[in-house]
Amino acid sequence: MSELLAELSCVARQSDSVLVEAAINGDADSFAELCKRYYPAMVAVAHSALSDRHLAEDAAQQAFAKAAVSLPQLRKKARFAQWLAAICRNAANDIIQSRKPVRYREQSSAAAAERDDDTIDCVRQALGKLSASAREVIFLRFYDGLSYEQMSAVLGISEQAINGRLRRAKRRLANYLRGEGFGRARP
Amino acid sequence: MSEQENEKWLDELIRRSIETSKPVFDVEQWKQKYPDEFKTLVQRSSRASSRQLKILAAVFRHPAAKVAAAAVIIVAVGLLIVRPGPDKQVSAPTAARSPAEMITAISLTMAYRRGGMEAVERQLDRTLDRLGPKPMSLSLSQLLQNSNG
């Protein structure tokens, strides 16, 4: 049992490149570790596009399935997260195209339905007005509190660029919400 | 309003508006949901090992590879035969064991250059006189010194 735990912790400490190489050679544990490592980020990426948590989880799992098959085609193993995010965006787009067009708002969460007051509705509308890349960076930052370094790996841009993108996105959100009367009397 | 104040109320609103609890990946569920993809992933491990064997087999299928392998074996066997065994030691230079060995080609050549055949004969006589009955006690350098005058 202790040997198994030691082996698992050893796999968890490996870099993406090492895990990808092992997964290419058919190591299921390495692939599972990659999935665990990037699942929250992929769900965040898909959620920013789909506006639905459950569909976002489906898209992320679908992305892992596609990655499992086409992993040998990945040339730069260090860019696994970026490559996976691209697959995840495509999976989310496929889901969007396969269903009726919807406005950007949370759909199925019972918890969200309970909280669905004016404020939340207004913030979701504001999020919907952002560009896809700006919305993505907001979701990644707020989802699991991902570090700039992790976000950089997923988005394939520098930490400075992420900082700039996040600031601009939040400024746009703040401007919109202030126009709706938020941020003054209701901090 | 400062940007820091902006961050506080905005961050709070964003957190309230999107469901940001950390999703957890269930490996077993994923395997059941995508069995074909998982099978493709795992099958690569057996493919990777068999690929190495196939490469070796492909190499040895080629006639040139067979000739090269045969050449390598012949050269290796040849080296084993020619190479002296570990018990065969190279003898270190020592003083000559007999008067005949003492008259080296070098000393004789040098004597011939100095005075022809007469000088060689003189060299031989002198050497035999000086060596006496104990040739083993004479070192090589002493012998050469005497021989070369």
Coordinates of C-alpha atoms in Angstrom, one line a residue:
Chain A
M1 CA 0.0 0.0 0.0
S2 CA 2.8 2.4 1.0
E3 CA 4.6 1.5 -2.3
L4 CA 1.5 2.3 -4.3
L5 CA 1.1 5.7 -2.5
A6 CA 4.8 6.4 -3.1
E7 CA 4.4 5.6 -6.8
L8 CA 1.4 7.8 -7.1
S9 CA 3.1 10.8 -5.4
C10 CA 6.0 10.2 -7.7
V11 CA 3.8 10.5 -10.7
A12 CA 2.1 13.6 -9.3
R13 CA 5.5 15.3 -9.0
Q14 CA 6.5 14.7 -12.6
S15 CA 6.6 17.5 -15.2
D16 CA 4.0 17.7 -18.0
S17 CA 6.6 16.7 -20.6
V18 CA 7.5 13.5 -18.7
L19 CA 3.9 12.6 -18.1
V20 CA 3.0 13.2 -21.7
E21 CA 5.9 11.1 -22.9
A22 CA 4.7 8.3 -20.6
A23 CA 1.1 8.7 -21.7
I24 CA 2.2 8.5 -25.4
N25 CA 3.7 5.1 -24.5
G26 CA 0.4 4.0 -23.0
D27 CA 0.9 4.8 -19.4
A28 CA -2.7 5.3 -18.1
D29 CA -1.6 6.6 -14.7
S30 CA 0.4 9.4 -16.3
F31 CA -2.5 10.4 -18.4
A32 CA -4.9 10.3 -15.4
E33 CA -2.5 12.6 -13.6
L34 CA -2.5 15.0 -16.5
C35 CA -6.3 14.9 -16.5
K36 CA -6.5 15.6 -12.7
R37 CA -4.0 18.4 -13.1
Y38 CA -5.8 20.3 -15.8
Y39 CA -9.4 19.3 -15.2
P40 CA -10.4 22.5 -13.3
A41 CA -8.7 24.7 -15.9
M42 CA -10.4 22.9 -18.8
V43 CA -13.8 23.1 -17.1
A44 CA -13.2 26.9 -16.6
V45 CA -12.3 27.3 -20.3
A46 CA -15.4 25.4 -21.4
H47 CA -17.6 27.1 -18.8
S48 CA -16.6 30.5 -20.1
A49 CA -17.9 29.6 -23.5
L50 CA -20.9 27.4 -22.6
S51 CA -22.2 29.3 -19.6
D52 CA -23.2 25.9 -18.1
R53 CA -21.2 24.1 -15.5
H54 CA -22.4 20.6 -16.3
L55 CA -21.9 21.0 -20.1
A56 CA -18.5 22.5 -19.3
E57 CA -17.5 19.3 -17.5
D58 CA -18.8 17.2 -20.4
A59 CA -16.7 19.3 -22.8
A60 CA -13.6 18.9 -20.6
Q61 CA -14.0 15.2 -20.4
Q62 CA -14.5 15.0 -24.2
A63 CA -11.3 17.0 -24.6
F64 CA -9.4 14.5 -22.6
A65 CA -10.9 11.7 -24.7
K66 CA -9.7 13.4 -27.9
A67 CA -6.4 14.0 -26.3
A68 CA -6.0 10.4 -25.3
V69 CA -6.3 9.4 -29.0
S70 CA -4.3 12.1 -30.6
L71 CA -1.6 12.5 -28.0
P72 CA 1.2 11.0 -30.3
Q73 CA 0.5 13.9 -32.7
L74 CA 1.6 16.5 -30.1
R75 CA 5.1 17.6 -31.1
K76 CA 6.0 20.0 -28.3
K77 CA 5.2 18.1 -25.1
A78 CA 5.8 21.1 -22.8
R79 CA 2.8 22.8 -24.5
F80 CA 0.4 20.1 -23.5
A81 CA -1.9 22.4 -21.5
Q82 CA -2.2 24.9 -24.4
W83 CA -2.9 22.1 -26.8
L84 CA -5.5 20.6 -24.5
A85 CA -7.2 24.0 -24.0
A86 CA -7.5 24.3 -27.8
I87 CA -9.2 20.9 -28.0
C88 CA -11.4 21.9 -25.1
R89 CA -12.5 25.1 -26.9
N90 CA -13.3 23.0 -30.0
A91 CA -15.3 20.6 -27.9
A92 CA -17.2 23.5 -26.3
N93 CA -17.9 25.0 -29.7
D94 CA -19.2 21.6 -30.9
I95 CA -21.6 21.5 -28.0
I96 CA -22.8 25.1 -28.7
Q97 CA -23.4 24.2 -32.4
S98 CA -25.3 21.1 -31.5
R99 CA -27.8 22.9 -29.3
K100 CA -30.1 25.9 -29.8
P101 CA -28.5 29.3 -29.5
V102 CA -28.8 30.6 -25.9
R103 CA -28.1 33.9 -24.2
Y104 CA -25.1 33.9 -21.9
R105 CA -26.5 32.9 -18.6
E106 CA -26.2 30.0 -16.2
Q107 CA -28.7 27.3 -17.2
S108 CA -29.0 24.2 -15.1
S109 CA -27.5 24.7 -11.7
A110 CA -30.1 24.5 -9.0
A111 CA -27.9 26.4 -6.7
A112 CA -27.5 29.2 -9.2
A113 CA -31.3 29.3 -9.7
E114 CA -31.8 30.0 -6.1
R115 CA -29.3 32.8 -6.2
D116 CA -30.6 34.2 -9.5
D117 CA -31.3 37.7 -8.3
D118 CA -30.9 40.8 -10.2
T119 CA -27.3 41.3 -9.2
I120 CA -26.2 37.9 -10.5
D121 CA -28.2 38.3 -13.7
C122 CA -26.6 41.6 -14.3
V123 CA -23.0 40.3 -13.7
R124 CA -23.7 37.4 -16.1
Q125 CA -24.9 39.8 -18.7
A126 CA -21.7 41.9 -18.2
L127 CA -19.6 38.7 -18.6
G128 CA -21.5 37.9 -21.8
K129 CA -20.5 41.3 -23.2
L130 CA -16.8 40.5 -22.9
S131 CA -14.8 38.9 -25.7
A132 CA -14.3 35.1 -25.5
S133 CA -10.6 35.5 -24.5
A134 CA -11.4 38.1 -21.8
R135 CA -14.1 35.9 -20.4
E136 CA -11.8 32.9 -20.4
V137 CA -9.2 34.7 -18.4
I138 CA -11.8 35.8 -15.8
F139 CA -13.1 32.2 -15.4
L140 CA -9.6 30.8 -15.2
R141 CA -8.7 33.3 -12.5
F142 CA -11.8 32.8 -10.4
Y143 CA -12.5 29.2 -10.9
D144 CA -9.8 27.5 -8.9
G145 CA -7.7 30.6 -8.1
L146 CA -5.2 29.4 -10.7
S147 CA -1.8 31.1 -10.5
Y148 CA -0.6 33.3 -13.4
E149 CA 2.0 30.6 -14.1
Q150 CA -0.7 27.9 -14.5
M151 CA -2.8 30.3 -16.6
S152 CA 0.2 31.0 -18.8
A153 CA 0.6 27.3 -19.5
V154 CA -3.0 26.9 -20.4
L155 CA -3.4 30.1 -22.5
G156 CA 0.1 30.1 -24.0
I157 CA 0.8 33.7 -23.3
S158 CA 3.1 35.4 -20.8
E159 CA 2.1 36.2 -17.3
Q160 CA 2.4 39.9 -18.1
A161 CA 0.0 39.5 -20.9
I162 CA -2.4 37.6 -18.6
N163 CA -2.2 40.4 -16.1
G164 CA -3.0 43.0 -18.7
R165 CA -5.8 40.9 -20.2
L166 CA -7.3 40.3 -16.7
R167 CA -7.1 44.0 -15.8
R168 CA -8.8 45.1 -19.0
A169 CA -11.5 42.5 -18.6
K170 CA -12.3 43.6 -15.0
R171 CA -12.2 47.2 -15.9
R172 CA -14.8 46.6 -18.7
L173 CA -16.9 44.6 -16.3
A174 CA -16.7 47.3 -13.6
N175 CA -17.6 50.0 -16.1
Y176 CA -20.6 48.1 -17.2
L177 CA -21.8 47.3 -13.7
R178 CA -21.2 50.8 -12.5
G179 CA -23.5 51.9 -15.3
E180 CA -26.1 49.6 -13.9
G181 CA -25.7 51.2 -10.4
F182 CA -23.3 48.7 -8.8
G183 CA -20.1 49.5 -7.0
R184 CA -21.3 52.7 -5.4
A185 CA -24.1 52.2 -2.9
R186 CA -23.7 48.4 -3.0
P187 CA -20.1 47.5 -2.6
Chain B
M1 CA -12.9 54.9 -7.2
S2 CA -9.5 53.3 -7.0
E3 CA -8.7 50.0 -8.9
Q4 CA -8.1 48.2 -5.6
E5 CA -11.6 49.1 -4.4
N6 CA -12.9 48.1 -7.8
E7 CA -11.3 44.7 -7.3
K8 CA -13.0 44.0 -4.0
W9 CA -16.6 44.5 -4.9
L10 CA -16.2 43.2 -8.4
D11 CA -14.4 40.1 -7.3
E12 CA -17.2 39.4 -4.8
L13 CA -19.8 39.8 -7.5
I14 CA -18.0 37.6 -9.9
R15 CA -17.6 34.9 -7.3
R16 CA -21.3 35.0 -6.5
S17 CA -22.3 34.9 -10.2
I18 CA -20.4 32.0 -11.5
E19 CA -20.2 28.6 -9.9
T20 CA -16.4 28.4 -9.2
S21 CA -16.2 25.4 -6.9
K22 CA -13.3 23.2 -7.8
P23 CA -14.3 20.4 -10.1
V24 CA -12.7 17.0 -9.4
F25 CA -11.8 14.6 -12.1
D26 CA -13.2 11.1 -11.7
V27 CA -10.8 8.7 -13.6
E28 CA -13.0 5.6 -13.3
Q29 CA -16.1 7.5 -14.5
W30 CA -14.1 8.9 -17.5
K31 CA -12.9 5.4 -18.4
Q32 CA -16.5 4.1 -18.4
K33 CA -17.7 7.1 -20.4
Y34 CA -14.9 6.8 -23.1
P35 CA -13.9 3.1 -23.2
D36 CA -12.6 3.2 -26.8
E37 CA -10.4 6.2 -26.2
F38 CA -9.0 4.6 -23.0
K39 CA -8.4 1.4 -24.9
T40 CA -6.5 3.3 -27.6
L41 CA -4.4 5.0 -24.9
V42 CA -3.5 1.7 -23.1
Q43 CA -2.8 -0.2 -26.3
R44 CA 0.0 2.1 -27.1
S45 CA 2.1 0.5 -24.3
S46 CA 2.2 -2.9 -26.0
R47 CA 2.6 -1.3 -29.4
A48 CA 5.7 0.6 -28.1
S49 CA 7.5 -2.5 -27.0
S50 CA 6.6 -4.5 -30.1
R51 CA 7.8 -1.6 -32.2
Q52 CA 11.3 -1.9 -30.9
L53 CA 11.3 -5.7 -31.8
K54 CA 9.9 -4.9 -35.2
I55 CA 12.7 -2.4 -35.9
L56 CA 15.4 -5.0 -35.0
A57 CA 13.6 -7.6 -37.1
A58 CA 13.5 -5.1 -40.1
V59 CA 17.1 -4.3 -39.7
F60 CA 18.2 -8.0 -39.8
R61 CA 15.9 -8.7 -42.7
H62 CA 18.1 -6.6 -44.9
P63 CA 21.0 -8.6 -46.7
A64 CA 23.5 -5.9 -46.0
A65 CA 22.7 -6.1 -42.3
K66 CA 23.3 -9.8 -42.3
V67 CA 26.7 -9.3 -44.0
A68 CA 27.6 -6.6 -41.5
A69 CA 26.7 -8.8 -38.6
A70 CA 28.7 -11.7 -40.0
A71 CA 31.7 -9.3 -40.5
V72 CA 31.5 -8.1 -36.9
I73 CA 31.4 -11.7 -35.6
I74 CA 34.5 -12.7 -37.7
V75 CA 36.5 -9.7 -36.6
A76 CA 35.6 -10.3 -33.0
V77 CA 36.7 -14.0 -33.2
G78 CA 39.9 -12.9 -35.0
L79 CA 40.7 -10.5 -32.3
L80 CA 40.2 -13.1 -29.6
I81 CA 42.6 -15.5 -31.4
V82 CA 45.3 -12.9 -32.1
R83 CA 45.3 -11.2 -28.7
P84 CA 47.8 -12.6 -26.2
G85 CA 46.4 -14.2 -23.2
P86 CA 46.7 -12.6 -19.8
D87 CA 49.3 -15.2 -18.7
K88 CA 51.7 -14.2 -21.5
Q89 CA 53.9 -11.4 -20.2
V90 CA 56.2 -9.3 -22.2
S91 CA 59.7 -9.8 -21.0
A92 CA 61.4 -6.7 -19.5
P93 CA 64.8 -5.7 -20.9
T94 CA 67.5 -7.4 -18.8
A95 CA 71.1 -8.0 -19.2
A96 CA 71.9 -10.8 -21.6
R97 CA 71.9 -14.3 -20.3
S98 CA 74.8 -15.6 -22.4
P99 CA 77.8 -14.1 -24.0
A100 CA 76.3 -14.6 -27.5
E101 CA 73.2 -12.5 -26.5
M102 CA 75.5 -9.8 -25.1
I103 CA 76.9 -9.0 -28.5
T104 CA 73.9 -7.0 -29.6
A105 CA 73.2 -5.9 -33.1
I106 CA 73.6 -2.3 -32.1
S107 CA 77.0 -2.6 -30.7
L108 CA 78.2 -4.7 -33.6
T109 CA 76.8 -2.2 -36.1
M110 CA 78.5 0.7 -34.3
A111 CA 81.8 -1.1 -34.3
Y112 CA 81.5 -2.0 -38.0
R113 CA 80.9 1.7 -38.8
R114 CA 84.0 2.7 -36.9
G115 CA 86.4 0.3 -38.4
G116 CA 84.9 -2.4 -40.5
M117 CA 85.1 -6.1 -39.9
E118 CA 88.4 -5.7 -38.0
A119 CA 86.7 -3.4 -35.5
V120 CA 83.8 -5.9 -35.1
E121 CA 86.2 -8.7 -34.3
R122 CA 88.1 -6.6 -31.8
Q123 CA 84.7 -5.7 -30.2
L124 CA 83.8 -9.3 -29.9
D125 CA 87.1 -10.2 -28.3
R126 CA 87.0 -7.3 -25.9
T127 CA 83.5 -8.0 -24.8
L128 CA 84.1 -11.7 -24.2
D129 CA 87.2 -10.8 -22.1
R130 CA 85.3 -8.3 -20.0
L131 CA 82.2 -10.3 -19.3
G132 CA 84.0 -13.1 -17.7
P133 CA 82.1 -15.9 -16.1
K134 CA 79.2 -13.7 -14.6
P135 CA 77.2 -12.3 -17.4
M136 CA 74.0 -12.0 -15.3
S137 CA 75.6 -9.5 -13.0
L138 CA 76.2 -7.1 -15.8
S139 CA 73.5 -4.5 -16.5
L140 CA 72.4 -3.6 -20.0
S141 CA 73.8 0.0 -19.7
Q142 CA 77.2 -1.3 -18.5
L143 CA 77.3 -3.7 -21.4
L144 CA 76.5 -1.0 -23.9
Q145 CA 78.9 1.4 -22.3
N146 CA 81.7 -1.1 -22.6
S147 CA 80.7 -2.2 -26.0
N148 CA 80.5 1.3 -27.4
G149 CA 83.8 2.3 -25.8

